[in-house]
Amino acid sequence: MFNVQEELKKLPPKPGVYIMHDERDAIIYVGKAVNLHNRVRSYFRKIVGRGPQIDQMVKQIARFEYIVTDSELEALILENNLIKEHRPKYNTMLKDDKTYPYIKVTVGEPYPRILFARKQYKDKARYFGPYTSAQAVKSTIELLNRMYGLRDCARVLPRDFGKERPCLNLHMERCCAPCTGEVSEEAYRKRVDMALEFLSGHYDPIIHDLTKKMTDASEAMEFEKAIKYRDLLQSVQQVAQKQKMSEGIGENRDILGIAVDNSSPDSDGVIQTFFLRDGKLIGREHFYMTHVAGRKKSDILSEFIKQFYGGTPSIPKEIILPCELEDHDLIEQWLTAIRGSKVTLKVPVKGQKEKLVELANTNAGLILDKDRERLKREEGRTIGAVKEIADLLGLARADRMEAYDISNISGFANVGSMVVYEKGKPKRSDYRKFRIKSVAGPNDYACMKEVLTRRFRHGMEEQKELDSKRIDREFGSFTKFPDVLMMDGGRGQVNIALQVLDELGLSIPVCGMVKDDHHRTRGLYYNNIEIPIDRSGEAFKLITRIQDEAHRFAIEYHRSLRGKAQTSSRLEEIPGIGPARKKALMREFGSIHEIMEADVERLAQVPELSQSAAEEVYRYFHKAQEVDEKAQKAAGDPQPDGSTSQQ
């Protein structure tokens, strides 16, 4: 048993990282400290004004662990890595962790290429970016290859000179075909140098050159060439126009602005980033930060910088901030180590940089205002709907809901689906598919019993293993049990679920999603009562989404299995029955149904089947039928309206 007060006494006065766990051993918070002894103990003191989120988090702490480091910088790096790996519930999190594209010029090759890249490596290539639009990067690369006749193939030159015929790009006048060996390195390098000038933002010489060529071709009555130069000129002008805004100083820097909504505990913050490269604005992007209520802007910015710049290789020389950070020097030191050269964090108080920060702050505020109504609607569709469902069922919470469905065609390829919704949103990483092993024929009750038994038994076994080994990791889809089970159907499906849970010794609320004669959701079946739902409410819409998603997931899995089984049948699932015996059985009996009805003696009359093979076929089908009959009895006797009686 973990004794918090005793463990607090053992904390060392050294730098490190502390990790908070809840009662289910899930990691809910990761933090760093200069002094672990003082920092961790502060959470368990009665302190007023530290914010409702911190207080709520402290109430959920069941145990903590810590990792001692040699320095605060090492603690910062470890903290960042653990947050990215576990994504704890109460850490301020960057919602958008996507990577941004670069233009890569392989200047280290004898015949360089211009490539699209997602990462920047320490190689001999030159990188331009990052850019916020992948499509713009691809268009620019295509333009440069066309304009300067550069190769886009993966041939190793000069090793591969003359090994293959030139590709179509030569005949389309899009490449000068260095692969033929007729283009010298010096001549090709001149083309590459002009492309590098273009990427560096020197557009005027290129525009002047293309304009002259277009005019000369037109005067010489070579209108096809004139049109070609005109199209290239228009493309260059479009790219140049996008880079028009300039700060006037040719350096790389990012400008950050921030806006925070403290209207509710679940509010978000917005970080607006302007990317300036060589003094030109190459793009801007905004990012949402979660769990910001009650936190200072400096702390939110600090978390953003660690999470965003810890995942991108392109760190600018200077990052302009709207306010000072408490760990300013430490973050500077960390960024400098990643970049390999000095990185400076600055808070301007006047001049053009201060105006750019104001502009970034204004943009962040506008984005937050614009999205506030959307976020409220989204909250109503998700968290609000979950609260409605919990209230309808009289439950304390329904944050995690699991729904199940069965799919088959006349009993062929029975499959089950498990979909998971957390706080009203689908958690697709926890979805699971089940291929039914013990049921032959169209029996949804028996199939559902197998699916639920496998799901919860697997989860219980994993939990025991984790408890015995004290493994510290985030819980998966099986080890984390739902707050409520949502069954696709009424009384019969609910009874099957209750029977499985009772056999396993589990206590989980089970609710049936009842449909009307038109296969539309009409209410919830819970505790032997059908509860009507307001069809215009968000709870009804969420239940319908869950039901449709479980059905879709099962149908798609069944369809994929049908595609793989066009030339096979259930006979091939029986041990010892290969293609020849399958063919002989179908020739003798004509259908799967007739084979299922046959006894061992009749099956053994098929010349290709031995006595043991006949017994295997009989055992396969009749064992499944016994399971079906037991499941039907467990679910209740069929009623005239298609429902079943409560057990």
XYZ file of C-alpha atoms in Angstrom:
647
model
C 0.000 0.000 0.000
C 1.404 3.407 -1.014
C 1.652 5.753 1.984
C 1.840 9.309 0.628
C 3.112 10.921 3.834
C 5.856 8.333 4.291
C 6.966 8.613 0.664
C 7.082 12.420 0.907
C 9.705 12.106 3.635
C 11.941 10.092 1.297
C 12.038 12.743 -1.457
C 15.619 13.943 -2.134
C 16.478 17.664 -2.383
C 17.741 17.183 -5.943
C 16.570 18.139 -9.446
C 14.395 15.660 -11.295
C 10.996 14.726 -12.689
C 7.942 13.610 -10.691
C 5.087 11.490 -12.081
C 1.606 11.436 -10.542
C -0.656 8.349 -10.865
C -4.383 7.945 -10.159
C -6.089 4.972 -8.476
C -6.046 3.017 -11.759
C -2.316 3.737 -12.083
C -2.774 5.961 -15.127
C -0.292 8.849 -15.370
C -2.220 12.088 -14.831
C 0.601 14.639 -14.444
C 4.310 14.981 -15.148
C 6.400 17.868 -13.810
C 10.016 18.908 -13.280
C 11.617 20.392 -10.188
C 14.866 22.005 -9.125
C 14.248 20.477 -5.712
C 12.026 17.376 -5.728
C 11.608 17.428 -1.946
C 10.115 20.919 -1.866
C 8.171 20.773 -5.107
C 6.296 17.489 -4.637
C 5.502 18.222 -0.971
C 3.882 21.526 -2.024
C 1.049 19.634 -3.744
C -0.067 18.045 -0.483
C -0.169 21.213 1.600
C -3.316 23.245 2.109
C -2.593 26.112 -0.261
C -5.295 28.570 -1.288
C -5.348 30.061 -4.762
C -3.374 27.506 -6.723
C -6.300 26.939 -9.102
C -9.242 24.506 -9.338
C -7.473 22.246 -11.824
C -4.499 21.655 -9.517
C -6.855 20.973 -6.585
C -8.853 18.526 -8.697
C -5.674 16.779 -9.829
C -4.327 16.454 -6.270
C -7.564 14.740 -5.147
C -6.965 12.020 -7.759
C -3.335 11.256 -6.850
C -3.046 7.698 -5.545
C 0.723 7.477 -5.735
C 3.728 9.261 -7.218
C 7.189 8.335 -8.410
C 10.237 10.403 -9.309
C 13.412 10.280 -11.388
C 16.486 12.139 -10.144
C 18.622 13.956 -12.753
C 22.025 15.633 -12.615
C 20.711 19.065 -13.622
C 17.549 21.078 -14.163
C 18.214 21.001 -17.916
C 18.186 17.195 -17.906
C 14.928 17.323 -15.927
C 13.379 19.644 -18.530
C 14.327 17.284 -21.385
C 13.027 14.218 -19.533
C 9.798 15.998 -18.577
C 9.181 16.954 -22.202
C 9.766 13.385 -23.416
C 7.448 11.867 -20.791
C 4.666 14.369 -21.542
C 4.832 13.551 -25.254
C 4.817 9.817 -24.572
C 2.011 9.658 -22.003
C -0.024 12.849 -22.746
C -1.148 13.173 -19.091
C -4.642 14.402 -18.338
C -3.673 17.494 -16.314
C -0.644 18.753 -18.224
C -1.128 21.758 -20.476
C -1.043 20.067 -23.882
C -0.379 21.258 -27.406
C -3.267 19.918 -29.490
C -1.516 20.217 -32.867
C 1.847 18.444 -33.050
C 2.103 18.147 -36.805
C 5.385 18.648 -38.638
C 5.957 21.337 -41.251
C 7.491 20.772 -44.684
C 10.838 22.006 -45.984
C 12.404 22.390 -49.400
C 15.619 20.392 -49.502
C 18.349 21.015 -52.106
C 20.903 18.194 -52.193
C 23.889 20.448 -52.880
C 26.234 17.694 -51.691
C 25.472 15.634 -54.813
C 27.306 16.191 -58.142
C 23.910 16.751 -59.801
C 21.665 18.154 -57.032
C 17.905 17.694 -56.755
C 15.157 19.768 -55.118
C 13.087 17.617 -52.774
C 10.115 17.801 -50.403
C 11.178 17.023 -46.804
C 9.372 16.676 -43.489
C 12.509 16.662 -41.367
C 15.741 18.605 -41.383
C 18.884 16.512 -40.995
C 22.481 17.499 -40.361
C 23.679 16.536 -43.829
C 25.271 18.420 -46.731
C 21.914 19.565 -48.121
C 20.462 23.070 -47.863
C 17.011 23.469 -46.317
C 14.460 26.230 -46.811
C 11.445 26.596 -44.547
C 9.557 25.416 -42.631
C 6.450 26.266 -44.652
C 2.878 26.003 -43.421
C 1.451 24.728 -46.732
C 2.623 21.391 -48.121
C 0.853 22.127 -51.397
C 2.740 25.423 -51.777
C 6.039 23.573 -51.253
C 5.182 20.980 -53.908
C 4.106 23.698 -56.358
C 7.351 25.618 -55.788
C 9.469 22.500 -56.365
C 7.590 21.724 -59.574
C 8.032 25.320 -60.753
C 11.802 25.302 -60.114
C 12.297 21.953 -61.849
C 10.387 23.205 -64.900
C 12.059 26.599 -64.953
C 15.641 25.361 -64.672
C 15.332 21.860 -66.135
C 16.442 20.104 -62.953
C 16.114 16.360 -62.462
C 13.644 14.821 -60.001
C 14.698 11.180 -60.406
C 16.526 9.027 -57.852
C 19.364 7.957 -60.184
C 22.874 8.143 -58.741
C 24.893 10.369 -61.029
C 27.481 10.156 -62.519
C 27.471 6.409 -61.697
C 24.306 5.776 -63.732
C 25.266 7.769 -66.847
C 23.722 6.144 -69.927
C 22.403 3.051 -68.116
C 18.785 3.841 -69.007
C 17.028 5.962 -71.572
C 16.062 9.494 -70.485
C 12.541 9.743 -69.092
C 9.633 11.699 -70.565
C 10.687 14.887 -68.763
C 13.389 15.400 -71.433
C 10.858 15.188 -74.265
C 8.466 17.490 -72.371
C 11.344 19.989 -71.956
C 11.114 19.769 -68.167
C 14.602 18.339 -67.574
C 17.972 18.849 -69.212
C 18.639 15.086 -68.816
C 21.997 15.011 -66.997
C 21.557 11.209 -66.883
C 22.765 11.064 -70.499
C 26.208 12.302 -69.433
C 26.010 15.179 -71.925
C 25.501 17.891 -69.284
C 28.599 18.885 -67.325
C 28.546 19.361 -63.570
C 29.469 23.033 -64.012
C 26.590 23.725 -66.402
C 24.108 21.877 -64.204
C 25.407 23.641 -61.084
C 24.631 27.027 -62.657
C 20.997 25.968 -62.991
C 20.957 24.884 -59.347
C 22.533 28.171 -58.225
C 19.734 30.107 -59.949
C 17.182 27.950 -58.136
C 18.931 28.673 -54.829
C 18.780 32.404 -55.583
C 15.042 32.037 -56.140
C 14.543 30.150 -52.863
C 16.558 32.834 -51.053
C 13.974 35.402 -52.150
C 15.851 37.120 -55.024
C 13.027 37.189 -57.551
C 13.717 40.374 -59.541
C 16.491 38.974 -61.827
C 14.338 35.917 -62.632
C 11.249 37.999 -63.359
C 13.301 40.320 -65.592
C 14.852 37.354 -67.456
C 11.503 35.609 -68.066
C 9.865 38.852 -69.182
C 12.655 39.448 -71.736
C 12.445 35.859 -73.054
C 8.652 36.114 -73.377
C 8.920 39.400 -75.288
C 11.692 38.104 -77.588
C 9.746 34.940 -78.397
C 6.606 36.931 -79.134
C 8.457 39.312 -81.465
C 10.008 36.295 -83.241
C 6.468 34.890 -83.774
C 7.354 31.870 -81.558
C 4.069 31.991 -79.711
C 4.316 28.552 -78.061
C 7.574 29.588 -76.363
C 6.051 32.941 -75.445
C 3.097 31.188 -73.756
C 5.501 28.896 -71.883
C 7.510 31.868 -70.559
C 4.307 33.732 -69.719
C 3.017 30.807 -67.599
C 6.370 30.519 -65.814
C 6.382 34.268 -65.181
C 2.901 34.138 -63.650
C 3.936 31.258 -61.383
C 7.042 33.123 -60.199
C 5.024 36.271 -59.515
C 2.530 34.279 -57.437
C 5.301 32.779 -55.303
C 6.992 36.176 -54.951
C 3.712 37.803 -53.908
C 3.305 35.323 -51.036
C 6.692 36.400 -49.667
C 5.988 40.120 -49.939
C 5.584 40.991 -46.253
C 9.035 41.663 -44.818
C 10.201 42.694 -41.399
C 13.159 44.486 -42.946
C 15.787 42.443 -41.129
C 17.081 39.366 -42.907
C 17.127 36.933 -39.975
C 15.172 33.875 -38.888
C 12.797 34.447 -36.001
C 9.377 33.377 -34.744
C 6.893 35.820 -33.242
C 4.533 34.380 -30.604
C 1.235 35.792 -29.379
C -1.220 34.356 -26.870
C -4.877 34.615 -25.875
C -6.528 32.664 -23.050
C -10.191 32.012 -22.270
C -10.702 31.585 -18.508
C -14.498 31.425 -18.669
C -14.627 27.715 -17.729
C -12.343 25.012 -16.274
C -12.178 23.275 -19.671
C -11.310 26.401 -21.682
C -8.516 26.474 -24.234
C -5.781 28.955 -25.039
C -4.498 29.953 -28.475
C -0.876 30.539 -29.446
C -0.399 32.497 -32.680
C 2.957 32.015 -34.409
C 4.435 34.075 -37.253
C 7.316 32.323 -39.057
C 9.867 34.804 -40.436
C 12.724 33.427 -42.509
C 15.352 35.702 -44.047
C 13.193 38.562 -42.812
C 10.137 37.423 -44.779
C 6.871 36.096 -43.425
C 6.667 32.599 -44.911
C 3.530 31.641 -42.993
C 1.587 31.758 -39.786
C -0.181 29.140 -37.709
C -2.250 28.989 -34.575
C -2.231 26.242 -31.956
C -4.694 25.288 -29.248
C -3.469 24.548 -25.728
C -5.668 22.525 -23.358
C -5.979 22.692 -19.542
C -5.029 26.359 -19.328
C -7.647 27.534 -16.792
C -6.026 29.311 -13.868
C -2.537 29.130 -15.368
C -0.356 32.160 -16.073
C 0.335 33.100 -19.695
C 4.054 32.700 -19.085
C 3.535 29.081 -17.956
C 1.371 28.298 -21.003
C 3.968 29.816 -23.342
C 6.688 27.831 -21.608
C 4.787 24.563 -22.146
C 4.127 25.466 -25.794
C 7.787 26.212 -26.511
C 8.931 22.935 -24.946
C 6.370 20.817 -26.792
C 6.478 22.583 -30.161
C 10.197 23.259 -30.567
C 11.103 19.943 -28.974
C 9.470 18.267 -31.990
C 10.771 20.387 -34.868
C 14.357 20.554 -36.145
C 13.873 24.128 -37.382
C 14.522 26.371 -34.418
C 15.066 30.033 -35.331
C 17.854 32.180 -34.008
C 15.392 34.328 -32.109
C 11.940 33.772 -30.572
C 10.008 36.931 -29.762
C 7.611 36.600 -26.791
C 4.822 38.751 -25.334
C 5.967 38.175 -21.729
C 8.921 36.916 -19.702
C 9.185 33.222 -18.785
C 10.092 32.029 -15.294
C 12.491 29.440 -16.722
C 13.764 31.808 -19.426
C 17.489 30.967 -19.109
C 16.887 27.224 -18.865
C 14.746 27.118 -22.013
C 17.288 29.242 -23.894
C 20.001 26.792 -22.878
C 17.876 23.815 -23.974
C 16.961 25.325 -27.379
C 20.586 26.288 -27.985
C 21.656 22.688 -27.384
C 19.072 21.399 -29.896
C 19.869 23.986 -32.568
C 23.624 23.767 -32.156
C 23.998 27.548 -32.008
C 22.762 30.382 -29.824
C 18.958 30.816 -29.497
C 17.623 33.951 -27.844
C 14.232 34.561 -26.214
C 13.280 38.241 -26.266
C 10.397 40.352 -24.963
C 10.429 43.642 -26.917
C 9.111 46.812 -25.270
C 9.106 49.115 -28.308
C 9.800 49.242 -32.016
C 8.794 47.004 -34.896
C 9.230 43.748 -32.976
C 6.864 44.942 -30.251
C 4.291 45.827 -32.921
C 4.617 42.332 -34.423
C 3.992 40.783 -30.988
C 0.908 42.988 -30.604
C -0.260 41.782 -34.024
C 0.281 38.152 -32.983
C -1.656 38.733 -29.732
C -4.489 40.387 -31.650
C -4.670 37.485 -34.108
C -4.718 34.967 -31.255
C -7.585 36.857 -29.623
C -9.549 37.009 -32.883
C -9.137 33.258 -33.405
C -10.281 32.569 -29.830
C -13.334 34.835 -30.241
C -14.215 33.291 -33.588
C -13.946 29.760 -32.247
C -15.575 30.390 -28.864
C -19.072 29.665 -30.171
C -17.811 26.678 -32.124
C -16.103 25.338 -29.003
C -19.300 25.811 -26.996
C -21.277 23.906 -29.605
C -18.630 21.193 -29.638
C -18.748 20.993 -25.850
C -22.535 20.633 -26.007
C -22.219 17.837 -28.571
C -19.655 15.971 -26.468
C -19.281 16.722 -22.747
C -22.787 18.190 -22.495
C -24.307 15.134 -24.177
C -22.362 12.792 -21.881
C -23.714 14.614 -18.816
C -27.247 14.316 -20.208
C -26.837 10.556 -20.660
C -25.403 10.153 -17.144
C -28.350 12.111 -15.717
C -30.865 10.028 -17.707
C -29.392 6.824 -16.305
C -28.800 8.196 -12.824
C -25.037 7.595 -13.039
C -22.277 9.661 -11.460
C -20.345 9.665 -14.742
C -20.420 8.235 -18.246
C -17.112 9.598 -19.529
C -16.069 6.319 -21.172
C -18.734 4.451 -23.133
C -18.191 1.233 -25.072
C -20.630 0.032 -27.722
C -20.751 -3.350 -29.450
C -22.349 -4.728 -32.597
C -22.425 -8.036 -34.482
C -22.318 -8.420 -38.253
C -22.815 -11.479 -40.497
C -24.702 -12.688 -43.553
C -26.777 -15.784 -42.737
C -24.185 -16.759 -40.162
C -21.218 -16.484 -42.515
C -18.081 -14.812 -41.085
C -19.581 -13.706 -37.776
C -17.707 -10.666 -36.486
C -18.058 -8.252 -33.612
C -17.052 -4.631 -33.169
C -16.114 -2.599 -30.120
C -16.100 1.191 -30.371
C -15.080 3.541 -27.570
C -16.231 7.091 -26.854
C -14.468 9.189 -24.231
C -16.106 12.458 -23.171
C -18.381 12.249 -26.185
C -15.632 11.793 -28.779
C -14.596 8.581 -30.548
C -11.299 7.167 -29.279
C -10.326 5.193 -32.375
C -7.070 3.911 -30.921
C -9.192 1.812 -28.524
C -11.502 0.344 -31.180
C -11.263 -3.446 -31.481
C -12.469 -6.103 -33.931
C -13.468 -9.661 -33.013
C -13.722 -12.641 -35.319
C -16.242 -15.021 -33.736
C -14.717 -18.429 -33.020
C -17.390 -20.454 -31.204
C -20.621 -19.618 -33.052
C -21.847 -21.156 -36.307
C -24.951 -19.691 -37.856
C -26.778 -16.389 -37.414
C -27.018 -16.062 -33.621
C -26.302 -12.535 -32.457
C -26.790 -13.353 -28.768
C -24.164 -16.088 -28.745
C -21.790 -13.926 -30.772
C -22.235 -11.023 -28.363
C -21.604 -13.290 -25.386
C -18.310 -14.434 -26.906
C -17.207 -10.880 -27.731
C -17.946 -9.502 -24.248
C -16.403 -12.497 -22.503
C -13.190 -12.202 -24.503
C -13.029 -8.438 -24.040
C -13.435 -8.348 -20.242
C -11.517 -11.543 -19.511
C -8.590 -10.171 -21.503
C -8.793 -6.889 -19.589
C -8.855 -8.630 -16.215
C -5.847 -10.784 -17.116
C -3.864 -7.735 -18.238
C -4.749 -5.867 -15.052
C -3.516 -8.776 -12.919
C -0.273 -8.850 -14.886
C 0.224 -5.108 -14.438
C -0.500 -5.333 -10.703
C 1.933 -8.215 -10.218
C 4.754 -6.539 -12.146
C 3.841 -2.949 -11.141
C 4.293 -1.839 -14.723
C 3.913 1.932 -15.090
C 2.280 2.696 -18.405
C -0.912 4.202 -19.803
C -3.851 1.820 -19.759
C -4.937 0.341 -23.093
C -8.370 -0.368 -24.511
C -8.785 -3.678 -22.642
C -7.361 -2.791 -19.219
C -9.485 0.356 -18.975
C -13.111 -0.595 -18.265
C -16.069 1.582 -19.333
C -18.325 3.671 -17.123
C -21.299 2.272 -19.045
C -21.831 -0.401 -21.704
C -24.033 0.650 -24.631
C -25.581 -2.439 -26.264
C -27.023 -2.250 -29.758
C -30.507 -3.549 -28.928
C -32.984 -3.923 -26.094
C -33.648 -6.398 -23.298
C -32.052 -9.449 -24.909
C -28.670 -7.832 -25.567
C -28.663 -6.201 -22.127
C -29.338 -9.588 -20.462
C -26.428 -11.176 -22.331
C -24.081 -8.413 -21.161
C -25.318 -8.637 -17.556
C -24.830 -12.410 -17.595
C -21.217 -12.064 -18.824
C -20.395 -9.397 -16.246
C -21.980 -11.461 -13.459
C -19.968 -14.559 -14.436
C -16.754 -12.492 -14.374
C -17.616 -10.749 -11.114
C -17.745 -7.270 -12.644
C -20.190 -4.470 -11.875
C -20.634 -2.155 -14.855
C -23.899 -0.391 -15.810
C -25.402 -1.827 -19.011
C -27.732 0.160 -21.221
C -29.544 -0.919 -24.380
C -29.929 1.439 -27.354
C -33.454 0.538 -28.503
C -34.593 1.074 -32.096
C -38.095 1.442 -33.508
C -39.668 -0.437 -36.439
C -37.846 1.877 -38.851
C -34.458 1.003 -37.315
C -34.132 4.436 -35.704
C -33.039 5.011 -32.100
C -36.083 5.603 -29.887
C -34.825 5.255 -26.308
C -32.571 3.620 -23.737
C -33.304 0.343 -21.940
C -31.858 0.425 -18.422
C -32.796 -1.430 -15.203
C -35.766 -3.130 -16.925
C -37.209 0.215 -18.002
C -37.235 1.861 -21.414
C -36.284 5.502 -20.939
C -37.554 7.889 -23.651
C -35.109 10.455 -25.044
C -35.731 13.935 -26.378
C -35.026 13.526 -30.108
C -33.872 17.143 -30.387
C -31.379 16.852 -27.517
C -27.626 16.346 -27.765
C -27.829 13.084 -25.772
C -30.052 11.534 -28.449
C -27.695 12.688 -31.210
C -24.651 11.262 -29.405
C -26.361 7.896 -28.806
C -27.289 7.756 -32.496
C -23.675 8.520 -33.470
C -22.377 5.791 -31.168
C -24.872 3.256 -32.486
C -24.110 4.123 -36.113
C -20.355 3.998 -35.488
C -20.517 0.532 -33.885
C -22.594 -0.677 -36.819
C -20.258 0.886 -39.399
C -17.152 -0.569 -37.783
C -18.640 -4.082 -37.699
C -19.931 -3.875 -41.287
C -16.551 -2.709 -42.619
C -14.724 -5.553 -40.874
C -17.238 -8.087 -42.155
C -16.944 -6.686 -45.674
C -13.151 -7.010 -45.562
C -13.427 -10.644 -44.483
C -15.976 -11.370 -47.214
C -13.563 -9.957 -49.762
C -10.837 -12.304 -48.556
C -13.180 -15.273 -48.498
C -14.684 -15.122 -51.980
C -13.210 -18.511 -52.828
C -13.367 -20.085 -49.367
C -16.011 -21.229 -46.906
C -16.439 -22.070 -43.241
C -15.337 -25.616 -44.046
C -11.759 -24.354 -44.381
C -11.849 -23.281 -40.717
C -12.205 -26.947 -39.670
C -8.879 -28.657 -38.854
C -8.015 -31.351 -41.390
C -10.384 -30.094 -44.102
C -8.384 -28.864 -47.062
C -9.468 -27.862 -50.605
C -9.953 -31.471 -51.810
C -12.147 -32.558 -48.858
C -14.077 -29.278 -48.990
C -14.845 -29.879 -52.661
C -15.908 -33.485 -51.947
C -18.266 -32.412 -49.131
C -19.931 -29.709 -51.227
C -20.319 -32.150 -54.130
C -21.914 -34.757 -51.830
C -24.249 -32.507 -49.804
C -24.726 -29.420 -51.981
C -24.779 -26.802 -49.176
C -23.322 -25.892 -45.797
C -26.756 -26.346 -44.184
C -26.977 -29.991 -45.299
C -23.482 -30.692 -43.964
C -24.485 -29.171 -40.602
C -27.539 -31.477 -40.429
C -25.579 -34.667 -41.211
C -24.461 -37.079 -38.470
C -20.991 -38.649 -38.191
C -22.054 -41.876 -39.946
C -23.428 -39.955 -42.937
C -20.323 -37.738 -43.139
C -18.019 -40.760 -43.044
C -19.686 -42.093 -46.213
C -17.882 -39.407 -48.222
C -14.951 -41.345 -49.781
C -12.409 -38.558 -49.253
C -13.173 -38.280 -45.487
C -11.642 -40.517 -42.838
C -13.572 -41.389 -39.665
C -11.573 -38.839 -37.647
C -12.179 -36.113 -40.272
C -15.936 -36.848 -40.235
C -15.949 -36.553 -36.442
C -14.041 -33.246 -36.666
C -16.648 -31.791 -39.055
C -19.538 -32.953 -36.853
C -17.858 -31.630 -33.682
C -17.198 -28.222 -35.269
C -20.830 -27.525 -36.193
C -22.582 -29.162 -33.221
C -20.359 -27.596 -30.602
C -21.317 -24.186 -32.050
C -25.031 -25.112 -31.982
C -24.825 -26.018 -28.282
C -23.303 -22.616 -27.528
C -26.096 -20.950 -29.557
C -28.860 -22.737 -27.593
C -27.320 -21.819 -24.233
C -27.003 -18.201 -25.303
C -30.635 -18.067 -26.450
C -31.810 -19.395 -23.086
C -29.625 -16.886 -21.270
C -31.037 -14.024 -23.310
C -34.680 -14.931 -22.585
C -37.558 -16.479 -24.491
C -38.587 -14.667 -27.667
C -41.710 -12.531 -27.389
C -44.237 -11.793 -30.142
C -42.766 -8.310 -30.646
C -39.293 -9.753 -31.172
C -37.987 -8.884 -27.709
C -37.072 -11.374 -24.981
C -38.207 -11.878 -21.425
C -36.033 -10.710 -18.551
C -34.078 -13.417 -16.775
